[in-house]
Coordinates of C-alpha atoms in Angstrom, one line a residue:
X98 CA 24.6 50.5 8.7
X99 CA 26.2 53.7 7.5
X100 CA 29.9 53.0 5.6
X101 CA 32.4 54.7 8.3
X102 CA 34.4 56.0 5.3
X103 CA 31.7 57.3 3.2
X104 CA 30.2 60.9 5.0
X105 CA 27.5 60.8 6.1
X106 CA 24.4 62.9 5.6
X107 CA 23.2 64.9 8.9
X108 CA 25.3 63.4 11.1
X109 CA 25.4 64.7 14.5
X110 CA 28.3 66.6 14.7
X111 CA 31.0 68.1 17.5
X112 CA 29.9 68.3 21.1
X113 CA 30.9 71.6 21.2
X114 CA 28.6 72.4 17.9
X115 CA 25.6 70.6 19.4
X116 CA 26.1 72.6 22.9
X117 CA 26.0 75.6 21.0
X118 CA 23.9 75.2 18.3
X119 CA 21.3 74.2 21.3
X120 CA 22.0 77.8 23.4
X121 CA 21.0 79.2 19.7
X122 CA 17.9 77.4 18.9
X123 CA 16.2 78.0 22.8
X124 CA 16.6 81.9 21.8
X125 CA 15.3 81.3 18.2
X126 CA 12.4 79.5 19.7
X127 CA 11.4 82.3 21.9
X128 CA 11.9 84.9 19.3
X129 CA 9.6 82.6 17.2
X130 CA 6.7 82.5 19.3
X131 CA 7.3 86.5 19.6
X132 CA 7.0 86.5 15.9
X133 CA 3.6 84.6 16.2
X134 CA 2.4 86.5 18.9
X135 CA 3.1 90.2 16.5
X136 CA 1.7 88.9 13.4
X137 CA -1.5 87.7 15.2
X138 CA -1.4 91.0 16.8
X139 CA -1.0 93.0 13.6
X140 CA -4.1 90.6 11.5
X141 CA -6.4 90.8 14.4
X142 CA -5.9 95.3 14.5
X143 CA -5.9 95.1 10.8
X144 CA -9.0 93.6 10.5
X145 CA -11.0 95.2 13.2
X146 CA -12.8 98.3 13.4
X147 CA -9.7 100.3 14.8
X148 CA -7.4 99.2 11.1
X149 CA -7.5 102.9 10.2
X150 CA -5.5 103.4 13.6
X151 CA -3.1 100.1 13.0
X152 CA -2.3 102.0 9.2
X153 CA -1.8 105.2 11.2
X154 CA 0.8 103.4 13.3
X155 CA 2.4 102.0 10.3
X156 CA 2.5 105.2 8.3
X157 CA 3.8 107.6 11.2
X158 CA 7.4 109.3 9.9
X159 CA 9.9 110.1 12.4
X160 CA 13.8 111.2 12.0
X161 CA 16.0 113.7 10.2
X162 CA 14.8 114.5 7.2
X163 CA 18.2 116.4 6.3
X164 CA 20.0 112.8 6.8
X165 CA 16.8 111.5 4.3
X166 CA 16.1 109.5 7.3
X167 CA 12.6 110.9 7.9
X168 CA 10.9 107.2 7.3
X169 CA 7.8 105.6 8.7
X170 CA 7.8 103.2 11.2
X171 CA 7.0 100.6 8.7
X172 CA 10.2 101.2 7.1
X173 CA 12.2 101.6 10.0
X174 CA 11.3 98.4 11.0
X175 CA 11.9 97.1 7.3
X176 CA 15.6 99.0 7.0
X177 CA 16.5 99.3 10.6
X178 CA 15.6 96.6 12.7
X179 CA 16.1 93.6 10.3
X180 CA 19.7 95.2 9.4
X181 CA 20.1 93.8 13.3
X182 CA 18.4 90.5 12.2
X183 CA 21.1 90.1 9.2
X184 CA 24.4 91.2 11.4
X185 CA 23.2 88.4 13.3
X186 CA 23.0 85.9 10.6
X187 CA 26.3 87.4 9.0
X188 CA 27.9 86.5 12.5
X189 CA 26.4 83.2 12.6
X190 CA 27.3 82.1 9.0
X191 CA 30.9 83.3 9.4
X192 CA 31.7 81.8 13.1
X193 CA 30.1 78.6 11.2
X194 CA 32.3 78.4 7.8
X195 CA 35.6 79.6 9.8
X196 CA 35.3 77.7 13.1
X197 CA 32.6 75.0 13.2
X198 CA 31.5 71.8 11.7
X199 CA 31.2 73.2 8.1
X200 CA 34.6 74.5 8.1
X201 CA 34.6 71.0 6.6
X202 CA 34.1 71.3 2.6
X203 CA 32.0 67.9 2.7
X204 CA 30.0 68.9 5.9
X205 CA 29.2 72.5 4.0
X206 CA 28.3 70.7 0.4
X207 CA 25.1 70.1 1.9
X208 CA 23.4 73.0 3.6
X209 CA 25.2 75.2 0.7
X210 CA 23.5 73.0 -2.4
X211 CA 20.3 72.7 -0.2
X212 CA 19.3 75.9 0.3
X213 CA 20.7 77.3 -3.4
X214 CA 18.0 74.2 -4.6
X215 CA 15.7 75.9 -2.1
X216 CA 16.1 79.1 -4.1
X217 CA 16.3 78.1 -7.6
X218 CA 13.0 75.6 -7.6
X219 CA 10.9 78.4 -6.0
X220 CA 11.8 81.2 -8.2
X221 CA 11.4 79.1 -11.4
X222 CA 8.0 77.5 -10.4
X223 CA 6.5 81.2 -9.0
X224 CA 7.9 82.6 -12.7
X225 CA 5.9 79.6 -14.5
X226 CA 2.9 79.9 -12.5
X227 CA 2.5 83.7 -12.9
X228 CA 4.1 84.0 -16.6
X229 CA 2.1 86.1 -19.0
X230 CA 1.1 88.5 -15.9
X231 CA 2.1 91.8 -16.0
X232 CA 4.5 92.9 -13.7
X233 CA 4.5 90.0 -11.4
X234 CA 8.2 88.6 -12.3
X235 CA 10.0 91.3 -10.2
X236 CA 7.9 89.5 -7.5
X237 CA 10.0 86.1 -8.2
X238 CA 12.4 85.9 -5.3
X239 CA 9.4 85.9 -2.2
X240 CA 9.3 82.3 -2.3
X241 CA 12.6 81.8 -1.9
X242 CA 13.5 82.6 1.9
X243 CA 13.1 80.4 5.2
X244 CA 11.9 82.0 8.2
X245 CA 14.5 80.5 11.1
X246 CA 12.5 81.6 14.0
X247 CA 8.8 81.2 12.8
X248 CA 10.0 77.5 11.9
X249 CA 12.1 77.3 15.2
X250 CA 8.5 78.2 16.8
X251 CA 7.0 75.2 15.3
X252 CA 9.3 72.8 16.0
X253 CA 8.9 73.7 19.8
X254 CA 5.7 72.6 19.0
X255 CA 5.6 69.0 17.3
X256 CA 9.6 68.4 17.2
X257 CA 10.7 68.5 20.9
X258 CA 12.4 65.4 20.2
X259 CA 14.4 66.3 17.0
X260 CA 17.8 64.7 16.9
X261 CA 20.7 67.7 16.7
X262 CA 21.7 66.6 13.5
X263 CA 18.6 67.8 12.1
X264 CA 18.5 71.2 14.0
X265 CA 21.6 72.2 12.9
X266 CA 20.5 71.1 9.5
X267 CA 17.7 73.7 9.6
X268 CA 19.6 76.2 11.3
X269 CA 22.6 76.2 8.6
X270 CA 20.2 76.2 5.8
X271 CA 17.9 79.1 6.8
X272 CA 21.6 81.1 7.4
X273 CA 22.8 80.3 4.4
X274 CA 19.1 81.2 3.0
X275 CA 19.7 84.7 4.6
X276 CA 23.0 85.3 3.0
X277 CA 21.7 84.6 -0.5
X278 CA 18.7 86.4 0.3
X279 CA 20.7 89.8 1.0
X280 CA 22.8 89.3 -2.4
X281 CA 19.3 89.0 -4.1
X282 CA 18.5 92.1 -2.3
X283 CA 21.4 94.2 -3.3
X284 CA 21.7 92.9 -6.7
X285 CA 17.7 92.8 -8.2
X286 CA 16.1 95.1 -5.5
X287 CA 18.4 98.6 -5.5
X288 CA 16.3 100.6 -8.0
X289 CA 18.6 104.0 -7.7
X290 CA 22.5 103.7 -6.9
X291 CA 23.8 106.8 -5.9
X292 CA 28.0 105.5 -5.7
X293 CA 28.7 108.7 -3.5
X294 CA 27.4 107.7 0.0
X295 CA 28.3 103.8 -0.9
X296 CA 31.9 104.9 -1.5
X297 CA 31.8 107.1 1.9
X298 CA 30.2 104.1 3.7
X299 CA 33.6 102.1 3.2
X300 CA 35.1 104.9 5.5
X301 CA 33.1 104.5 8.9
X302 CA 33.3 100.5 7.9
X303 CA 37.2 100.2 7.7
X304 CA 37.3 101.8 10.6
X305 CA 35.0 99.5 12.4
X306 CA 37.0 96.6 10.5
X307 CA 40.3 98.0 12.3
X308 CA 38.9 98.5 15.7
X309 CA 37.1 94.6 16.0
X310 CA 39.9 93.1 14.5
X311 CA 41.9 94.7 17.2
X312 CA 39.6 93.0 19.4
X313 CA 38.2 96.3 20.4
X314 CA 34.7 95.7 22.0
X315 CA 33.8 99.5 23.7
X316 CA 30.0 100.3 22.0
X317 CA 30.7 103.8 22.2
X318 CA 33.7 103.4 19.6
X319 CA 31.6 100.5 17.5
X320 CA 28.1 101.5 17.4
X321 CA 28.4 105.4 15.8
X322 CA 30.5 103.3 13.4
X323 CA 28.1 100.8 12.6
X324 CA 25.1 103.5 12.4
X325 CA 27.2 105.2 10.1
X326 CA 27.6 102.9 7.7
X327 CA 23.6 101.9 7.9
X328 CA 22.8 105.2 7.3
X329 CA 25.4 106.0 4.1
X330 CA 24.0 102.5 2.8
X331 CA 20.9 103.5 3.1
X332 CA 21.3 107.3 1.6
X333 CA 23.0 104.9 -1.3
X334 CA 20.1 103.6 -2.5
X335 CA 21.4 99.9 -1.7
X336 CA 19.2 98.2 0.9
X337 CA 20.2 98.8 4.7
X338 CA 20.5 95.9 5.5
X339 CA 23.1 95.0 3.6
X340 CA 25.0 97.0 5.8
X341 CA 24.5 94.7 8.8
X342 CA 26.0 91.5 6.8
X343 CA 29.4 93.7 5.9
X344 CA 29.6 94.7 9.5
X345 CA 29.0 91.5 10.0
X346 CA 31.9 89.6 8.1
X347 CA 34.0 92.4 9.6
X348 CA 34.1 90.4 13.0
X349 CA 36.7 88.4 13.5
X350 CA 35.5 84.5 14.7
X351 CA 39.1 82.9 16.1
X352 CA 39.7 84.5 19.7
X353 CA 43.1 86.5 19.4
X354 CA 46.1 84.7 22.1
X355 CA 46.1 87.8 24.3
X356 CA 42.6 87.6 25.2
X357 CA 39.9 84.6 27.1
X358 CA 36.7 84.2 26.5
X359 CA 35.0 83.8 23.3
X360 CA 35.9 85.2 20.4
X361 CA 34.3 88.5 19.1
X362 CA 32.0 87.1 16.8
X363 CA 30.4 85.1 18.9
X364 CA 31.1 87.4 21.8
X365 CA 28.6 89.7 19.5
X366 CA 26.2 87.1 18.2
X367 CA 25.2 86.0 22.6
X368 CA 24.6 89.5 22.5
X369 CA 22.7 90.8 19.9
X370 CA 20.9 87.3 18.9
X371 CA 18.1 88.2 22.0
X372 CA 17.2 91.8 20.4
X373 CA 17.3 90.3 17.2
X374 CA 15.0 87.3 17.9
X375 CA 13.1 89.2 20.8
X376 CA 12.4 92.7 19.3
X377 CA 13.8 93.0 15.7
X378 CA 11.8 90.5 14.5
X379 CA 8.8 90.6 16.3
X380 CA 8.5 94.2 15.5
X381 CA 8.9 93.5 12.0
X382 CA 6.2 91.4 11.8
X383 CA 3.9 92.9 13.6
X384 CA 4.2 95.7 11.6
X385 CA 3.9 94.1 8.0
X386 CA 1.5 91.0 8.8
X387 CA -1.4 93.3 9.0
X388 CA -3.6 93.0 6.4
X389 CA -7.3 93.0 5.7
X390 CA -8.7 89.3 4.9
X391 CA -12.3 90.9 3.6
X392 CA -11.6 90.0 -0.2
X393 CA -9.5 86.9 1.0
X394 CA -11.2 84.9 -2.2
X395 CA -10.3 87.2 -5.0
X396 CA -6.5 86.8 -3.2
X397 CA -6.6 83.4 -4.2
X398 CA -7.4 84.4 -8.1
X399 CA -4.3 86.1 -8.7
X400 CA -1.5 84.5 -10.0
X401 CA 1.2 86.4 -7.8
X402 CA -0.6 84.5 -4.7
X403 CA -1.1 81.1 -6.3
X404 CA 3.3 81.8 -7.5
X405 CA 4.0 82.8 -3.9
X406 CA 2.1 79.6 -2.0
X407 CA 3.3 77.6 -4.8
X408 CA 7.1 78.8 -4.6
X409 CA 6.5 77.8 -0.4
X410 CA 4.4 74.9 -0.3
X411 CA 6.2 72.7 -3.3
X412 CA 9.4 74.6 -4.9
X413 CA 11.0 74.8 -1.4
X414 CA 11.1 71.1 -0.6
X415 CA 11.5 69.9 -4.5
X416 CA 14.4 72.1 -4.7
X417 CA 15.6 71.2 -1.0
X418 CA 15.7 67.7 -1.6
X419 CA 16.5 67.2 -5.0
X420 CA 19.6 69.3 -4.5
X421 CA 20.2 67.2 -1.5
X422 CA 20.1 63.8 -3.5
X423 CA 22.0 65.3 -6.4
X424 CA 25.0 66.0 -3.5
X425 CA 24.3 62.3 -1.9
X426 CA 25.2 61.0 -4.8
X427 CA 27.9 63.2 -6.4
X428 CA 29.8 62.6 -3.2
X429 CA 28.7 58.7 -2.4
X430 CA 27.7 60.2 0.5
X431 CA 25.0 57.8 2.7
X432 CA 22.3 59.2 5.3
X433 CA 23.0 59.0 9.1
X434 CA 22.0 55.4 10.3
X435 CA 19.5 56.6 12.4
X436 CA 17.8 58.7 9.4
X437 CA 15.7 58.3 6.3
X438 CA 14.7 60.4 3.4
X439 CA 11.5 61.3 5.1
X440 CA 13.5 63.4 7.9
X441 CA 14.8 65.5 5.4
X442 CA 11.5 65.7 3.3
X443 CA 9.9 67.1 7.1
X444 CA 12.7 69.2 7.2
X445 CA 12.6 70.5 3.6
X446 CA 8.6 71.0 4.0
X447 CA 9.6 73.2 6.9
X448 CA 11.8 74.8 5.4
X449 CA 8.8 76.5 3.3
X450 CA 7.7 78.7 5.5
X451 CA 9.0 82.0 4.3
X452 CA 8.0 84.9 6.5
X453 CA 10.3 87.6 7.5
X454 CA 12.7 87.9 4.4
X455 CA 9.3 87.2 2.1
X456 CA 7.5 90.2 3.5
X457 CA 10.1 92.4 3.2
X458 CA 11.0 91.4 -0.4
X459 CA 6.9 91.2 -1.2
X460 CA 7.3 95.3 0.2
X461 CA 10.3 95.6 -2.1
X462 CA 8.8 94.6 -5.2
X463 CA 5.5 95.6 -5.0
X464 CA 5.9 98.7 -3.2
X465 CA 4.3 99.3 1.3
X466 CA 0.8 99.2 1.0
X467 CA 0.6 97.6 -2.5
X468 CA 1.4 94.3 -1.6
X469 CA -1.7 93.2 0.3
X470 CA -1.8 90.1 -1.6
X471 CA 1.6 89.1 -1.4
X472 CA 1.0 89.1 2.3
X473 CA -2.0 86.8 2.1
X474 CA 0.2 84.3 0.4
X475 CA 2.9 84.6 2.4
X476 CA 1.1 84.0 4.9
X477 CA -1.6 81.0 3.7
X478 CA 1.7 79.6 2.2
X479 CA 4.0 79.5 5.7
X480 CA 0.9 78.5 7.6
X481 CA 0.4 75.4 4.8
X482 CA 3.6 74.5 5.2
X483 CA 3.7 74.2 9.2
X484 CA 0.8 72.1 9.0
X485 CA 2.4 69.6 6.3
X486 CA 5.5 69.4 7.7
X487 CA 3.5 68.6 11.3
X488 CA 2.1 65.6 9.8
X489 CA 5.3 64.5 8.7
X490 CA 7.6 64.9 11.4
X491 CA 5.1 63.9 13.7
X492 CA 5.0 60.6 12.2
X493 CA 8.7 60.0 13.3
X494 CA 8.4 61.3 16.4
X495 CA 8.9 58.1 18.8
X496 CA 12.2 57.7 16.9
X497 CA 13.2 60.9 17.4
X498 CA 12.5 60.2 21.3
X499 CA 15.0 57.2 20.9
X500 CA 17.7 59.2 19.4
X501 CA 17.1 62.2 21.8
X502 CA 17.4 59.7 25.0
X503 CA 20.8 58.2 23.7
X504 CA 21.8 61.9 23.2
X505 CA 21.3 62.7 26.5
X506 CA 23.0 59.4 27.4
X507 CA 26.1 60.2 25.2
X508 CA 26.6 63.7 26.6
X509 CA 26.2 62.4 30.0
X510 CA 28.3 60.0 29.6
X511 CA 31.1 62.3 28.4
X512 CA 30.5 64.6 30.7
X513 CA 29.5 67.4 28.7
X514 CA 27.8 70.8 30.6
X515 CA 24.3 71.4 29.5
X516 CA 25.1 75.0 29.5
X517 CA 26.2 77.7 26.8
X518 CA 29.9 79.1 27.4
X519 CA 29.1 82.7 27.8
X520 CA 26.6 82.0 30.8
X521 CA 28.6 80.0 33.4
X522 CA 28.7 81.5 36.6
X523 CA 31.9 83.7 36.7
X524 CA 32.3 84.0 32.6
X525 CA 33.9 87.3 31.5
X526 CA 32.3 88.8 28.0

């Protein structure tokens, strides 16, 4: 039995967290199996006999060209849609740290020293694998992200069953992934900084800061706002979508007293989570996952692919759960009773699969349409990792139907609503 005054290690939580974190995950999943359903799309075209169509598509330019805004689609989807995907997890990671569960130092400890582990180990054992190789160190941080969805997407698969404490696990990590991710971004991936337009972006952002935290919700005051600052980001030489995290943290989470409802924040995030998950996303991958498997064993040859799967397949869950030990015991902390060490080593095995944020950094450091290989390894490393992590959650799976059940029993019991807040009948967003 777990000590009751000793925390406890993926416990399951507030109600209220579990209701909510649940309304999250069901959109995740579907954006997921989006995902899935674009990069399979985008290998099958790249590898036919139409691939010199599926680069045309990829290459097409469209926009202003006196905003410097006349990009291809490719980039578009690299700048512009996934600047959607981070205001998202911006909103997400803030609502969490100022009114959820983690708002609790020891509840945060966790997630926070988990996914920095699931950073560090990657980076360190892509840098030893490929050391000596020219020019494959500014390629060091592709390991180091968690796709949410594409792992989401799996879990619909082999982990119906998966108690809520381990969800949110996942969920928090892969967030808090995405937020160290965009400060890797910013700081090791902005080749030419022009201050100008990053000092005029602060001007269309305080305003946007002044409006939401007057609780103001119109689109037609918010949105030319928010473009704004995108595009002066982007002019800046900084990557766009670091613009979507500082609009983002502008949000206010705590509702103000003269208004019902949810708060803005998450007022924001039930709105923008379903284009993010359903089209941002998917879009983005099925523009980047193209790429042609004909010299698929020469891939395998170069270091930068054997760092890559490497960084996924092992540096993810050695950093995950060695950082996760280290915390146990600093803090005396014990596991949930109904857990083990092999929950978290599934979890941490899932967390390898790196897709979204590894592609776009892969496109960062190696430059769109020089990074064929980084693609391949993204890819054979995620794929790897799905499969492992199948195996090992699987092999818990009747005890995860026993917690589930005595979920459902608790939450009836309490009389909790299967429902999300923002879509009972009559709700006002």
């Amino acid at each position: 039995m777990t000590d009751p005054r000793k925390p406890a290690l993926l416990s399951r939580g507030s109600w209220t967290e579990a209701r909510r974190i649940t309304a999250i995950l069901r959109k995740e999943t579907v954006g997921g199996a989006l995902l899935l359903v674009g990069a399979v799309a985008a290998m099958i075209w790249a590898n036919s006999p139409w691939a010199d169509a599926y680069e045309a598509v990829r290459d097409f330019h469209l926009g202003p060209e006196a905003l410097h805004l006349n990009l291809s689609l490719a980039t578009w989807a690299g700048d512009g849609l996934l600047a959607i995907f981070f205001f998202v997890a911006g909103l997400e990671l803030k609502r969490e740290f100022v009114a959820g569960d983690l708002r609790d130092v020891r509840r945060a400890a966790v997630p926070i020293a988990a996914a920095l582990g699931g950073v560090i180990v990657p980076a360190v054992l892509y840098l030893l694998v490929t050391r000596g190789v020219e020019g494959a160190g500014k390629g060091w941080a592709i390991p180091t992200a968690t796709d949410i969805a594409f792992a989401l997407a799996v879990l619909a698969v082999i982990g119906r069953f998966l108690p809520t404490a381990l969800r949110t696990f996942l969920l928090t990590l892969a967030v808090v992934d995405d937020l160290i991710a965009i400060v890797i971004i910013a700081l090791f991936y902005t080749d030419h900084l022009s201050p100008l337009p990053l000092l005029a972006a602060l001007a269309p952002l305080a305003l946007f800061t002044l409006l939401v935290q007057r609780r103001v919700r119109s689109w037609w005051l918010l949105l030319p706002l928010a473009v704004a600052t995108w595009a002066l980001v982007h002019a800046s030489g900084v990557h766009a979508t670091v613009a979507g995290v500082l609009l983002a943290f502008a949000v206010p989470v705590l509702r103000s007293d003269k208004t019902e409802g949810p708060g803005l924040a998450e007022h924001f995030e039930h709105r923008f989570r379903p284009l993010s998950a359903g089209v941002a996303v998917p879009v983005f991958a099925f523009l980047s996952a193209g790429v042609a498997l004909g010299g698929l064993t020469s891939a395998f040859q170069d270091p930068i692919v054997l760092g890559v799967a490497a960084g996924l397949v092992l540096g993810k869950p050695v950093g995950i759960m060695a950082a996760t030990w280290l915390t146990a015991r600093f803090t005396h902390a014990d596991l949930d009773e109904d857990l083990t060490w092999v929950d978290m080593l599934g979890l941490s095995v899932l967390a390898g699969i790196g897709f979204t944020v590894s592609l776009l950094i892969g496109e960062l450091a190696f430059g769109v349409g020089q990074d064929g290989h980084v693609k391949v390894a993204v890819l054979a490393g995620s794929v790897t990792a799905a499969l492992l992590a199948a195996v090992i959650l699987r092999l818990r799976n009747r005890t995860y139907r026993r917690i589930h059940e005595r979920e459902l029993a608790d939450r009836d019991h309490d009389g909790v609503p299967d429902v999300y807040e923002d879509d009972r009948p009559g709700m006002t967003t």
